[in-house]
Short mmCIF file of C-alpha atoms in Angstrom, two decimals:
data_model
loop_
_atom_site.label_atom_id
_atom_site.label_comp_id
_atom_site.label_asym_id
_atom_site.label_seq_id
_atom_site.Cartn_x
_atom_site.Cartn_y
_atom_site.Cartn_z
CA MET A 1 97.63 107.66 94.97
CA ILE A 2 100.32 108.33 92.71
CA GLU A 3 100.94 107.55 89.71
CA PHE A 4 103.40 107.80 87.31
CA ASP A 5 103.69 106.48 83.71
CA ARG A 6 106.82 106.34 82.34
CA ILE A 7 108.59 109.69 83.54
CA THR A 8 111.66 110.40 82.89
CA VAL A 9 114.28 113.15 84.56
CA GLU A 10 116.89 115.02 84.79
CA ARG A 11 119.29 117.24 86.43
CA LEU A 12 122.26 118.96 85.38
CA GLY A 13 121.65 117.31 81.28
CA ALA A 14 122.37 113.73 83.96
CA VAL A 15 119.36 111.56 83.04
CA VAL A 16 118.18 110.31 86.69
CA LEU A 17 114.52 108.47 86.16
CA ASP A 18 114.30 106.97 82.79
CA ARG A 19 110.81 105.95 81.76
CA LEU A 20 109.48 104.93 85.56
CA SER A 21 106.21 103.34 85.97
CA HIS A 22 104.53 102.94 89.08
CA ALA A 23 101.46 103.34 90.89
CA ILE A 24 100.98 103.91 95.03
CA HIS A 25 97.70 103.37 96.88
CA ALA A 26 96.12 105.62 99.63
CA GLY A 27 97.46 103.83 102.77
CA GLN A 28 100.60 101.93 100.70
CA ALA A 29 104.83 102.89 103.11
CA VAL A 30 105.79 102.72 100.54
CA ALA A 31 111.02 101.82 101.45
CA VAL A 32 112.43 103.48 97.48
CA ILE A 33 116.49 101.14 98.61
CA GLY A 34 118.76 101.05 95.55
CA PRO A 35 122.95 101.53 94.97
CA SER A 36 123.83 105.76 94.85
CA ALA A 37 123.06 107.36 92.29
CA ALA A 38 119.80 104.72 91.66
CA GLY A 39 117.63 107.72 91.95
CA LYS A 40 115.87 107.86 94.46
CA SER A 41 115.84 111.69 95.95
CA SER A 42 115.40 112.41 92.20
CA LEU A 43 112.33 110.40 92.82
CA LEU A 44 111.66 111.84 95.52
CA GLU A 45 112.17 115.11 94.52
CA THR A 46 109.77 114.52 91.46
CA LEU A 47 107.24 114.10 93.43
CA ALA A 48 107.23 117.04 95.42
CA THR A 49 107.10 118.25 92.05
CA LEU A 50 110.29 120.32 92.60
CA LEU A 51 112.49 118.78 89.75
CA PRO A 52 110.35 118.87 85.99
CA LEU A 53 110.06 115.77 83.74
CA GLN A 54 110.73 115.22 80.41
CA SER A 55 108.12 113.27 79.09
CA GLY A 56 105.74 111.19 81.19
CA SER A 57 103.87 111.94 83.31
CA LEU A 58 102.93 112.06 86.68
CA ARG A 59 99.34 111.68 88.62
CA ILE A 60 98.83 113.04 92.32
CA ASP A 61 94.80 112.17 93.57
CA GLY A 62 94.11 112.96 90.27
CA HIS A 63 96.07 116.07 89.98
CA ASP A 64 97.72 116.40 86.59
CA ALA A 65 101.72 117.06 88.41
CA THR A 66 103.24 119.47 85.13
CA ASN A 67 99.59 122.03 85.42
CA GLN A 68 98.07 121.10 88.31
CA ALA A 69 101.29 122.30 90.97
CA ALA A 70 99.76 124.36 93.33
CA ALA A 71 97.19 121.50 93.84
CA VAL A 72 99.81 118.70 94.00
CA ARG A 73 102.40 120.44 96.18
CA ARG A 74 98.35 120.93 98.77
CA LEU A 75 99.03 117.14 99.06
CA ILE A 76 102.18 116.14 99.99
CA GLY A 77 104.22 117.14 103.07
CA TYR A 78 108.36 116.97 102.10
CA VAL A 79 111.05 115.89 104.60
CA PRO A 80 114.08 116.47 102.00
CA ALA A 81 117.32 114.92 103.32
CA GLY A 82 119.74 117.29 104.56
CA VAL A 83 119.45 120.02 107.46
CA PRO A 84 119.49 123.39 105.61
CA ALA A 85 120.78 126.51 107.15
CA TRP A 86 117.92 128.02 109.11
CA PRO A 87 117.31 132.21 110.02
CA MET A 88 117.05 133.58 112.98
CA ILE A 89 113.62 133.59 113.13
CA ARG A 90 111.96 131.56 116.44
CA VAL A 91 110.44 127.70 116.26
CA ASP A 92 106.71 128.26 116.43
CA GLU A 93 107.40 131.36 113.55
CA CYS A 94 109.38 129.58 111.14
CA LEU A 95 106.14 127.18 110.97
CA GLU A 96 103.66 129.81 111.09
CA LEU A 97 105.53 131.59 108.05
CA PHE A 98 105.26 128.07 106.06
CA ALA A 99 100.91 127.32 106.98
CA SER A 100 100.51 130.30 106.59
CA ALA A 101 102.02 129.92 102.76
CA ALA A 102 99.95 126.94 102.97
CA GLY A 103 96.60 129.05 103.02
CA LEU A 104 96.17 128.40 107.19
CA ARG A 105 94.43 131.32 108.81
CA GLY A 106 93.71 132.22 112.01
CA GLU A 107 92.92 129.67 114.48
CA GLN A 108 93.27 127.36 112.48
CA LEU A 109 97.37 128.29 111.87
CA ALA A 110 98.31 128.96 115.30
CA ALA A 111 96.57 125.05 116.37
CA ALA A 112 98.56 122.81 112.75
CA VAL A 113 101.22 124.90 113.83
CA SER A 114 100.60 123.64 117.62
CA ARG A 115 99.56 120.57 116.85
CA SER A 116 102.67 120.07 114.40
CA LEU A 117 104.52 120.79 117.35
CA GLU A 118 103.59 118.27 119.54
CA THR A 119 103.23 115.17 116.74
CA VAL A 120 107.41 115.79 116.85
CA GLY A 121 107.52 116.58 121.14
CA MET A 122 109.07 120.54 120.26
CA ILE A 123 106.44 122.04 121.28
CA HIS A 124 108.88 123.26 124.41
CA LEU A 125 111.16 124.90 122.32
CA ALA A 126 108.55 126.95 120.40
CA ALA A 127 109.71 130.65 121.67
CA HIS A 128 113.49 128.52 120.17
CA ARG A 129 115.59 130.12 117.79
CA ILE A 130 116.01 127.95 114.80
CA ASP A 131 119.87 128.56 113.93
CA ALA A 132 120.53 127.02 117.66
CA LEU A 133 118.75 123.88 116.94
CA PRO A 134 121.07 121.00 116.96
CA ALA A 135 121.31 118.25 113.31
CA ASN A 136 118.42 116.12 115.03
CA GLN A 137 115.46 119.16 116.35
CA SER A 138 116.60 120.71 113.09
CA LYS A 139 115.46 117.37 111.10
CA ARG A 140 112.33 117.71 113.86
CA LEU A 141 111.16 121.10 113.00
CA LEU A 142 111.43 119.16 109.32
CA LEU A 143 108.88 116.63 109.29
CA ALA A 144 106.71 119.11 111.74
CA ARG A 145 107.11 121.76 108.35
CA ALA A 146 105.98 119.25 106.57
CA LEU A 147 102.22 117.33 108.99
CA LEU A 148 101.66 121.61 109.33
CA HIS A 149 99.02 120.79 106.60
CA GLU A 150 97.93 116.69 107.71
CA PRO A 151 98.22 116.37 103.72
CA PRO A 152 97.67 112.81 103.24
CA ILE A 153 101.04 112.07 101.08
CA LEU A 154 104.44 112.16 102.76
CA LEU A 155 108.22 112.12 101.41
CA LEU A 156 111.12 111.43 103.23
CA ASP A 157 114.80 111.90 101.71
CA ASN A 158 116.92 109.43 104.07
CA PRO A 159 114.27 110.12 107.09
CA GLY A 160 116.73 108.94 109.95
CA ASP A 161 119.82 110.55 109.54
CA SER A 162 119.89 113.47 111.74
CA LEU A 163 117.66 112.05 114.65
CA ASP A 164 117.95 110.15 118.41
CA ALA A 165 116.35 106.97 118.46
CA ASP A 166 113.41 109.00 119.79
CA GLY A 167 112.56 110.78 117.23
CA ASN A 168 113.43 107.18 114.90
CA ARG A 169 110.65 106.09 117.16
CA LEU A 170 108.38 108.87 115.75
CA LEU A 171 109.02 108.07 112.51
CA GLU A 172 107.96 104.51 112.56
CA GLU A 173 104.45 105.81 114.24
CA LEU A 174 103.51 107.88 111.78
CA VAL A 175 104.55 104.39 109.44
CA THR A 176 103.19 102.34 111.56
CA ALA A 177 99.97 103.70 111.48
CA ALA A 178 99.72 105.21 107.76
CA PRO A 179 97.49 102.85 106.87
CA LEU A 180 94.76 102.72 109.12
CA VAL A 181 94.98 106.84 107.98
CA GLY A 182 95.20 106.71 104.53
CA ARG A 183 98.61 107.73 104.27
CA VAL A 184 100.83 107.00 101.77
CA ILE A 185 104.73 107.92 102.98
CA VAL A 186 107.25 107.70 100.14
CA ALA A 187 110.84 107.19 101.76
CA ALA A 188 113.86 106.91 100.21
CA PHE A 189 117.31 104.55 102.51
CA ASN A 190 120.92 106.02 101.33
CA ASP A 191 122.15 102.13 103.79
CA ALA A 192 119.42 99.81 102.87
CA GLU A 193 118.58 99.77 106.26
CA ILE A 194 114.68 100.46 106.94
CA PRO A 195 112.88 100.48 109.86
CA PRO A 196 109.17 98.61 110.51
CA GLY A 197 105.93 99.87 109.48
CA TYR A 198 107.29 100.08 106.01
CA THR A 199 105.00 97.33 103.28
CA ASP A 200 106.32 97.44 100.24
CA LEU A 201 109.45 98.07 98.58
CA MET A 202 111.12 100.18 95.81
CA LEU A 203 114.43 99.03 94.61
CA LEU A 204 115.69 101.99 91.76
CA ASN A 205 118.84 101.60 89.22
CA GLU A 206 119.86 104.82 87.31
CA GLY A 207 117.20 105.32 87.24
CA ARG A 208 114.62 102.16 86.03
CA LEU A 209 112.83 100.37 88.26
CA VAL A 210 114.49 96.76 88.94
CA LYS A 211 111.71 95.14 91.66
CA ASN A 212 108.85 96.56 93.85
CA GLY A 213 106.93 93.69 96.21
CA PRO A 214 106.15 93.78 99.59
CA CYS A 215 109.07 95.01 102.43
CA ARG A 216 108.92 91.04 103.59
CA PRO A 217 112.75 88.98 102.63
CA GLU A 218 110.24 86.03 101.41
CA ALA A 219 109.07 87.72 98.60
CA TYR A 220 111.87 88.01 96.75
CA PRO A 221 112.08 84.13 95.92
CA GLU A 222 114.73 85.12 93.35
CA VAL A 223 117.52 85.78 96.44
CA ASP A 224 118.96 82.14 96.20
CA HIS A 225 120.56 82.98 99.79
CA TRP A 226 120.48 85.10 102.53
CA GLN A 227 123.66 86.15 104.99
CA ILE A 228 122.79 86.03 108.18
CA ARG A 229 124.00 85.97 111.50
CA ILE A 230 123.34 83.97 114.59
CA ASP A 231 124.38 85.41 118.70
CA CYS A 232 124.53 82.53 121.00
CA PRO A 233 126.31 82.89 123.66
CA GLU A 234 129.50 80.67 124.12
CA SER A 235 127.83 77.74 121.46
CA ALA A 236 128.42 78.95 118.05
CA ALA A 237 129.59 75.49 116.97
CA LEU A 238 126.81 73.55 118.46
CA ALA A 239 124.53 76.44 116.79
CA ALA A 240 126.90 75.51 113.77
CA ARG A 241 125.85 71.43 113.04
CA ALA A 242 122.22 72.34 114.80
CA ILE A 243 121.40 74.44 111.39
CA GLY A 244 123.65 72.09 108.67
CA HIS A 245 121.21 70.86 107.44
CA ILE A 246 119.59 74.29 106.72
CA ALA A 247 122.52 76.23 105.71
CA THR A 248 124.93 75.97 102.61
CA SER A 249 127.05 77.13 104.54
CA SER A 250 129.11 78.74 108.33
CA THR A 251 130.96 80.07 109.52
CA VAL A 252 132.68 80.12 113.68
CA VAL A 253 133.76 84.00 113.62
CA ASP A 254 134.44 83.52 117.85
CA ASP A 255 132.03 82.03 120.86
CA HIS A 256 129.40 83.72 120.13
CA THR A 257 128.75 84.65 117.13
CA LEU A 258 127.83 82.52 113.89
CA ARG A 259 127.79 83.43 110.53
CA CYS A 260 125.78 81.51 107.74
CA ASN A 261 124.50 81.34 104.58
CA LEU A 262 120.90 80.22 104.38
CA SER A 263 118.68 78.51 100.98
CA ALA A 264 115.69 80.25 100.46
CA ALA A 265 115.10 77.13 99.82
CA ARG A 266 114.76 75.24 102.99
CA GLY A 267 112.30 77.69 104.43
CA PRO A 268 112.51 81.37 106.43
CA VAL A 269 114.85 82.06 108.66
CA GLN A 270 112.65 81.76 111.72
CA GLU A 271 113.57 78.74 110.44
CA ALA A 272 116.97 78.82 111.87
CA ILE A 273 116.88 79.77 114.79
CA ALA A 274 113.66 76.88 115.86
CA ALA A 275 116.21 74.37 114.80
CA VAL A 276 118.70 75.81 116.75
CA ILE A 277 116.84 76.33 119.55
CA ARG A 278 115.37 72.63 119.14
CA ALA A 279 119.42 71.99 120.20
CA ASN A 280 119.23 73.37 123.30
CA VAL A 281 121.70 75.55 121.48
CA PRO A 282 121.32 80.06 124.03
CA VAL A 283 119.79 82.70 121.88
CA THR A 284 119.69 86.24 121.93
CA GLY A 285 119.82 87.70 118.31
CA CYS A 286 119.36 87.30 114.91
CA CYS A 287 119.66 89.75 111.95
CA TYR A 288 120.24 89.55 108.10
CA ASP A 289 124.17 90.38 107.35
CA PRO A 290 124.12 92.88 105.76
CA PRO A 291 120.52 93.89 105.93
CA TRP A 292 118.31 91.82 103.77
CA PRO A 293 117.03 95.18 101.48
CA ALA A 294 121.08 95.62 101.08
CA GLN A 295 121.63 92.07 100.40
CA LEU A 296 118.10 91.97 97.41
CA ILE A 297 120.54 95.18 95.74
CA SER A 298 124.25 92.81 95.31
CA HIS A 299 122.09 89.80 93.64
CA HIS A 300 120.44 92.37 90.77
CA ALA A 301 123.46 94.24 90.83
CA ARG A 302 125.74 90.72 90.06
CA ASN A 303 121.51 89.49 88.00
#
């Protein structure tokens, strides 16, 4: 469990987290969103004990993060946003160094290195030099490093950055499994594109917690309208007529694409799609456009 109470954090003299309070429980996978400079990365660095508190308290699994930082770090796996400049050593040697620093020895150390490489799909690259890895594999190596000691808490900063489709699927599996194994995952997203599997959401702005709740759009009734895009081959005009009683406005972009604003009070997006299908209009895709977390950010920026 992570508990922070009125924490204030500064970076280079500027406040980046402002009297922030929240609690995160085992099994929660929390997506942290917000505009640029909202404090998303600063929150993860604070939870990882990389930034000191100016005031307030932070406890992780009962340990005080200020006075028991070493104990806290043993509970955490942290994956930063950027890919570092690696030294000229092998992949397995790199992980052995970090495993040793985490207190692992002998067979336990070797097993941890093999397990983490297997998890991220890099066992075949164990003997490769890490300074020659492409960005995609470097990001996987950061994830392998974070998983070495099987931490109950994973902190992921912009996790999908630099990963290919297979790497992102691997991440989704970790996130989806979190509630089953009781692991906490806290991930910051710069683009508000939240992958499947996240259970909860935190919206930050200027270092403050603006909103928190389940990670689904229906949980935020304060948003009056959602913008969606419907892909309907050669039938956009028909689709517009089919949802005229639900949409507050609609725009036929071309023969195949309809953009519309749906009133949240009239029901979920699924109801609009059902209305289109009942009208025998072919539908090949539907999505929030922009993504619903981005629309939530914009709503709270205006209000």
